[in-house]
Coordinates of C-alpha atoms and ligand atoms in Angstrom, one line a residue:
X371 CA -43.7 37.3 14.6
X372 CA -40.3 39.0 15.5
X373 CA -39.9 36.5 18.3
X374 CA -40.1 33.9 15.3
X375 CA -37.9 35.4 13.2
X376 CA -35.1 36.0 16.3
X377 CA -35.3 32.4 16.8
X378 CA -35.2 31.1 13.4
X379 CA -32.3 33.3 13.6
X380 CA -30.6 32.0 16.3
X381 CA -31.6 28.2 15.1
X382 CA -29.7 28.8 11.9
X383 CA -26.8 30.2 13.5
X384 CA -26.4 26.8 15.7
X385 CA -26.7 24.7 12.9
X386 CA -24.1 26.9 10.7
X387 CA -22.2 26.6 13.7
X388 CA -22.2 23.0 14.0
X389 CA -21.5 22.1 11.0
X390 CA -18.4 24.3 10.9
X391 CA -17.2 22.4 14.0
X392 CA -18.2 19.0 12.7
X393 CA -16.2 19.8 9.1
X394 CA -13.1 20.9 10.9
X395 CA -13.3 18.1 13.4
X396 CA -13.6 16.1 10.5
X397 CA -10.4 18.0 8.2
X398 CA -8.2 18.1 11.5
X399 CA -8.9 14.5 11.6
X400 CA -8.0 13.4 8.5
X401 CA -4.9 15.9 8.7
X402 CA -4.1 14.1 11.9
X403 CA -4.0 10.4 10.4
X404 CA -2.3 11.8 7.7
X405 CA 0.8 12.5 9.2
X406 CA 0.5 9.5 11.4
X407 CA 0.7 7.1 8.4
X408 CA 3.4 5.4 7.6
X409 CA 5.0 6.0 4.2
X410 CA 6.0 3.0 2.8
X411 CA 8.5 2.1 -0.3
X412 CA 8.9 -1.9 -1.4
X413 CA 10.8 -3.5 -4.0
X414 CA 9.5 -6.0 -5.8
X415 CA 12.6 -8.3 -7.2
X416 CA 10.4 -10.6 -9.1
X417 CA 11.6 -13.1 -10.4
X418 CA 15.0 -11.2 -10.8
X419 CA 18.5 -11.4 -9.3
X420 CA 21.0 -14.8 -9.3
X421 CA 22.1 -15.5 -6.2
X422 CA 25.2 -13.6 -5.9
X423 CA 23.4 -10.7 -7.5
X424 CA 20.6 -10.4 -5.2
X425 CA 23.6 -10.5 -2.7
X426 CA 25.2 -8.2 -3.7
X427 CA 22.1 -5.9 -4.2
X428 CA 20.2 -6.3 -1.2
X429 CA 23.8 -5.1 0.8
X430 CA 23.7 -2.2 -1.8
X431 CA 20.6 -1.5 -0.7
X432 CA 20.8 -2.1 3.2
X433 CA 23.9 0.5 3.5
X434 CA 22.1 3.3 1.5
X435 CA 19.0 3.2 2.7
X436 CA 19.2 2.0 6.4
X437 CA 19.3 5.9 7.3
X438 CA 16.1 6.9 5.8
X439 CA 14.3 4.3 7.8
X440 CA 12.3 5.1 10.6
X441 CA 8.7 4.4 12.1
X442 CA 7.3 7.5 9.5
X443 CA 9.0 5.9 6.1
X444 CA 9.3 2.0 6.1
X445 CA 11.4 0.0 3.3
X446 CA 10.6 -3.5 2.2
X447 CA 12.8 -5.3 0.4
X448 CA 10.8 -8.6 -1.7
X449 CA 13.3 -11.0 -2.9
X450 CA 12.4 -14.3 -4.4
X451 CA 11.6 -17.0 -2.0
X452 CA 15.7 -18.2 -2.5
X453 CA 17.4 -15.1 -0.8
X454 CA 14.6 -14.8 1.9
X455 CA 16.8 -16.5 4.8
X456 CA 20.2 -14.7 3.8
X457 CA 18.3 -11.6 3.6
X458 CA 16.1 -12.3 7.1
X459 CA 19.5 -12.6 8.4
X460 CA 21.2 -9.8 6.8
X461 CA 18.4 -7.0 7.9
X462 CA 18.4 -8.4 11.7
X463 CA 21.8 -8.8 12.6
X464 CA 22.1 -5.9 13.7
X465 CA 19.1 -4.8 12.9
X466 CA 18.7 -2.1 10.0
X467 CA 15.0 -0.9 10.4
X468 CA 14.4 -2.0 7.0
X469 CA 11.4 -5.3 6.7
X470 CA 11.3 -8.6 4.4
X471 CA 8.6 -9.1 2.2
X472 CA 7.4 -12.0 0.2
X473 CA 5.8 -12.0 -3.4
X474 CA 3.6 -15.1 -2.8
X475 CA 2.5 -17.8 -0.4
X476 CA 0.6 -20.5 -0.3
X477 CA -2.8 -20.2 2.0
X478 CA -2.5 -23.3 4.2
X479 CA -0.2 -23.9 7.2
X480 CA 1.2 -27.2 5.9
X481 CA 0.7 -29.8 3.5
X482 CA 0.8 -31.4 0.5
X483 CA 1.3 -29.0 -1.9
X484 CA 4.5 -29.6 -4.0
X485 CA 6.4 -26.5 -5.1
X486 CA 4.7 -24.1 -2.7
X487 CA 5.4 -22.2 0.9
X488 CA 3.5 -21.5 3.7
X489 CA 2.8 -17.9 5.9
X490 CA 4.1 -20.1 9.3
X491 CA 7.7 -20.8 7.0
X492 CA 7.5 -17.2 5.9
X493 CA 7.2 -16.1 9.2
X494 CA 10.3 -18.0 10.8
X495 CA 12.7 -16.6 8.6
X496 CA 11.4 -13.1 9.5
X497 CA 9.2 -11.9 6.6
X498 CA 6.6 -9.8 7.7
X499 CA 4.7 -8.5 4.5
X500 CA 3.3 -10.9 1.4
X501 CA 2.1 -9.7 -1.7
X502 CA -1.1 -10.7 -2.9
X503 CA -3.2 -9.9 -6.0
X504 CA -0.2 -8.7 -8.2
X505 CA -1.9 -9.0 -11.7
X506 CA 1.5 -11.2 -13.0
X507 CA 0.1 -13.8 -10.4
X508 CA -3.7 -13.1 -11.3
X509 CA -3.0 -13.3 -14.8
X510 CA -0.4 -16.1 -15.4
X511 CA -1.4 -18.3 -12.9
X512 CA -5.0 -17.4 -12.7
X513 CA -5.1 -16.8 -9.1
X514 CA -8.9 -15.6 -8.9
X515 CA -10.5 -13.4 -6.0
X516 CA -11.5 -16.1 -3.6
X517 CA -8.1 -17.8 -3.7
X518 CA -6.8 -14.0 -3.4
X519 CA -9.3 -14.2 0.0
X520 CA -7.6 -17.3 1.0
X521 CA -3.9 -15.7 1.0
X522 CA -5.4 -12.5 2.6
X523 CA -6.8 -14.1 5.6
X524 CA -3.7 -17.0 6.1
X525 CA -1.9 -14.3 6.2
X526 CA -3.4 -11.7 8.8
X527 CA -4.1 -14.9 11.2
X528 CA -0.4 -15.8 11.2
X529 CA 0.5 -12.1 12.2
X530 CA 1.9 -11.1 9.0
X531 CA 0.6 -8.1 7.1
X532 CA -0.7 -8.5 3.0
X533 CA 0.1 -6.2 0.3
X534 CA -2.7 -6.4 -1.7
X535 CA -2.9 -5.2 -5.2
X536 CA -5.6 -4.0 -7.4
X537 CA -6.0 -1.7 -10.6
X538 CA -7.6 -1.7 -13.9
X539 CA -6.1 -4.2 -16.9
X540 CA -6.7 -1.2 -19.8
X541 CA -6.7 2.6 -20.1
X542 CA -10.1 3.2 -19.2
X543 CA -12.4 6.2 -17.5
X544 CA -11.8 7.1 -14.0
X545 CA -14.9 5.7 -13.3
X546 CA -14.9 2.5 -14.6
X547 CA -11.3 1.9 -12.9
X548 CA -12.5 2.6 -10.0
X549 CA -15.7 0.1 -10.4
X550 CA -13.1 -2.5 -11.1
X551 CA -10.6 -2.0 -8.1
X552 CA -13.9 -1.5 -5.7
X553 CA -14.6 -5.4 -6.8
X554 CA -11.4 -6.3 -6.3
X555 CA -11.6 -5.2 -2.9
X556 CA -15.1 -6.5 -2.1
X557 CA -14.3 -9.7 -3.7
X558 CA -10.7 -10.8 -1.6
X559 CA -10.8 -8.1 1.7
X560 CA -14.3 -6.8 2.5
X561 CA -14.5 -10.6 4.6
X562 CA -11.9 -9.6 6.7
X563 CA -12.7 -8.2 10.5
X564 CA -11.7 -4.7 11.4
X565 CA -8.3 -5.8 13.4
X566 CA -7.4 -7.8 10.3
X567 CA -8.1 -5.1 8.1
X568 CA -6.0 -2.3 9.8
X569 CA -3.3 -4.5 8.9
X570 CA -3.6 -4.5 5.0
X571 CA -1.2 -2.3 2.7
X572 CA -2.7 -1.4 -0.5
X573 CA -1.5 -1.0 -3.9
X574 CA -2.9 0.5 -7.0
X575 CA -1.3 -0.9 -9.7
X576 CA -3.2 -0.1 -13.1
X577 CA -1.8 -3.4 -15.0
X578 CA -1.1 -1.2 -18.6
X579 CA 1.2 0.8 -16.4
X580 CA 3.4 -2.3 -15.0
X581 CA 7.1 -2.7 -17.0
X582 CA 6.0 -0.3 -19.6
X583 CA 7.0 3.3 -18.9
X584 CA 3.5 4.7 -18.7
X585 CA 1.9 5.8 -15.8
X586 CA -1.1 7.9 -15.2
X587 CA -0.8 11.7 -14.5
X588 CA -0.4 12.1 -11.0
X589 CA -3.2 13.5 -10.0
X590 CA -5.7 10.7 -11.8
X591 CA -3.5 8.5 -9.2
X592 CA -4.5 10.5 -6.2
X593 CA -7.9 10.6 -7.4
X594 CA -8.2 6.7 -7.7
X595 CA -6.6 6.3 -4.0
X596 CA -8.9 8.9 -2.7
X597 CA -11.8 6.7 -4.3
X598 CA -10.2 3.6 -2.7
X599 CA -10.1 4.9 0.8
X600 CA -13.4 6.2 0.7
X601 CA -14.4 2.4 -0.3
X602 CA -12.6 1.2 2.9
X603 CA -14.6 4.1 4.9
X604 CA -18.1 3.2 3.3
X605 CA -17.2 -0.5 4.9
X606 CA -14.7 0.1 7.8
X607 CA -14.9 3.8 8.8
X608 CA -13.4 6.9 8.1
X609 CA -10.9 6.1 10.7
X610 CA -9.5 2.8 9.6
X611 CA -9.4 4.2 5.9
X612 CA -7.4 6.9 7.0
X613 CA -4.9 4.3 9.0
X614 CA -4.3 2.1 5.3
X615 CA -1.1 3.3 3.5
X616 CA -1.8 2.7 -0.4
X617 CA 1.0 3.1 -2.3
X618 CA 1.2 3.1 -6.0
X619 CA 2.9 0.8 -8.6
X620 CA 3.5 0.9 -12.3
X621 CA 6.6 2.1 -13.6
X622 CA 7.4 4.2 -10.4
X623 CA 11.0 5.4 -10.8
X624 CA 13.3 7.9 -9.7
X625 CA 12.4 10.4 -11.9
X626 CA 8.3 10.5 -11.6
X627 CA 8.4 9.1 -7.6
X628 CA 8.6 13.0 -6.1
X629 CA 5.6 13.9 -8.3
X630 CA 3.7 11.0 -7.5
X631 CA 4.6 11.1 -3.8
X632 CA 3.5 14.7 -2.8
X633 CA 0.0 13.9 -3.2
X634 CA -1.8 13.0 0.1
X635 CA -3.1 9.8 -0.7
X636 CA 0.0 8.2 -2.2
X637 CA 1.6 6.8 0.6
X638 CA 4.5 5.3 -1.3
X639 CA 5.2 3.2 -4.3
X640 CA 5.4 -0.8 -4.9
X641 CA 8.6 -0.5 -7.6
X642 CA 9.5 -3.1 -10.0
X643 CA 12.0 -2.4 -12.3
X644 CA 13.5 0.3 -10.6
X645 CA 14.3 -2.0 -7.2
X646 CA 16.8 -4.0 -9.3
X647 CA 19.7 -0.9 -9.0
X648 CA 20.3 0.2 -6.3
X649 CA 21.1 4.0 -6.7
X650 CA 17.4 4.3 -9.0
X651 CA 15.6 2.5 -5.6
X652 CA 18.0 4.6 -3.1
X653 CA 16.8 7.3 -5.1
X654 CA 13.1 6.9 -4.9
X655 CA 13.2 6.5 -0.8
X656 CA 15.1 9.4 -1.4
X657 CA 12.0 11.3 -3.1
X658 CA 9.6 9.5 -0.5
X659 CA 11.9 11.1 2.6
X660 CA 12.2 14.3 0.8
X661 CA 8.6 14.9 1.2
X662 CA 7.3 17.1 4.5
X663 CA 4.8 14.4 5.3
X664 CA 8.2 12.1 6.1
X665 CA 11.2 14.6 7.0
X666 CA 8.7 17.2 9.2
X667 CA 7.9 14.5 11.7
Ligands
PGA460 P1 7.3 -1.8 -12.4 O1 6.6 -3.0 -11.6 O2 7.8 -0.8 -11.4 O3 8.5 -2.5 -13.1 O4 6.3 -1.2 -13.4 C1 5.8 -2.7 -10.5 C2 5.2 -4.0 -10.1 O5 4.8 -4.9 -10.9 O6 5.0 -4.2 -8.9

């Protein structure tokens, strides 16, 4: 009987044990992929800035911000498809660390498709991130979730990584937001393979928030991207979820960005209104360098 009860005991301990170790593997894990993800910050121009004015704004930018570039906080600037090549040119000659994104492509190579561009012609003048999703496109030009598929994989099989946006259309419960970004992602990403994938930014962009100076509180924000990447772990794997930056959009600006950004699962912010000046952009990579996950490493 006391032999039982000694190894009970024992048995117990081991498991406690265990599961101690497995936990802490599990925190120093996370920790780990924490600090090894890139913070990112992009500006969306939209459809924004003459062409001397994007110019002008886009050299504003490069000379401010080119030193708080590095591997640990990326800067993407998204023009309209006009300054692309001047701004291709201007970021890699010499090179400034900071990447071109677009804010739309079409999803086939070539064609005959009047108006539109391609990932291939987006790729030659050096962009290397597209935006999909964005609710103006979803919205006003109806672009529904298997189109949204479309863009996502042209764009991962021509090398080039997506930005893809989701969020919620009203104020609602955490809850149903949540149910509403997870189809989102079901619907135009859970195709993709693994490598393609670990190449897709994410961006929460409840729509009420877009343009109109009201966000959520912070913290609801690091709640929904904590629900997000446990989606992308639920079909990809702790691992890969951790590896996904997902920034947040919606009236990001310099005087909410430091808030937003010291939680752990904001990685950084897609801005709108607040790209279109430089000092208020320079002064949200500011807020995104200021924090210890960026200017410790
Ligand atoms: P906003 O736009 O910062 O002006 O709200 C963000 C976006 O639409 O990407």
């Amino acid at each position: 009987m006391i032999y039982n009860v000694k190894v009970a005991k024992t048995w117990l301990l081991l498991k406690i044990n265990r599961s101690i170790t497995f936990v802490s593997t599990q925190i120093l894990t996370s920790y780990v992929l924490y600090m090894t993800r890139p913070a990112m910050i992009v500006a969306n121009w939209k459809m924004n800035m003459r062409w001397a004015e994007g110019l002008a704004l886009a050299d504003a930018v490069i000379q401010r911000v080119s030193p708080f570039v590095s591997p640990t906080l990326q800067v993407v600037l998204m023009p309209s498809y006009l300054h692309l090549a001047a701004l291709g040119a201007r970021l890699t000659s010499p090179p400034r660390g900071i990447q071109l994104g677009a804010q739309n492509c079409h999803h086939a190579p070539e064609g005959p498709y009047t108006g539109e561009v391609s990932v291939p012609m987006l790729h030659d003048v050096g962009v290397r991130y597209v935006l999909v999703g964005h609710s103006e496109r979803r919205r006003q030009w109806d672009e529904g979730p298997t189109l949204l598929a479309h863009k996502v994989t042209a764009i991962c099989s021509h090398g080039l990584q997506p930005v893809f946006c989701c969020g919620e259309q009203q104020r609602t419960t955490m809850q149903s937001a949540l149910a509403i970004v997870q189809q989102q992602l079901a619907d135009s990403l859970f195709h993709l393979s693994e490598v393609a994938m670990s190449q897709v930014i994410l961006a929460y962009e409840p729509v009420w928030a877009i343009g109109t100076g009201c966000t959520p509180a912070p913290a609801q924000v690091q709640e929904m991207h904590s629900g997000i990447r446990e989606t992308i772990a639920q079909q990809y794997g702790r691992t890969l979820a951790q590896q996904i930056p997902i920034l947040y959009g919606g009236s990001c600006n310099p005087h909410n960005a430091a808030t937003f950004f010291t939680y752990p699962d904001v990685d950084g912010g897609l801005i709108g209104g607040a790209s279109l000046q430089a000092d208020a952009f320079v002064k949200v990579v500011e807020a995104m360098h200021a924090c210890p996950r960026v200017c410790l490493r």
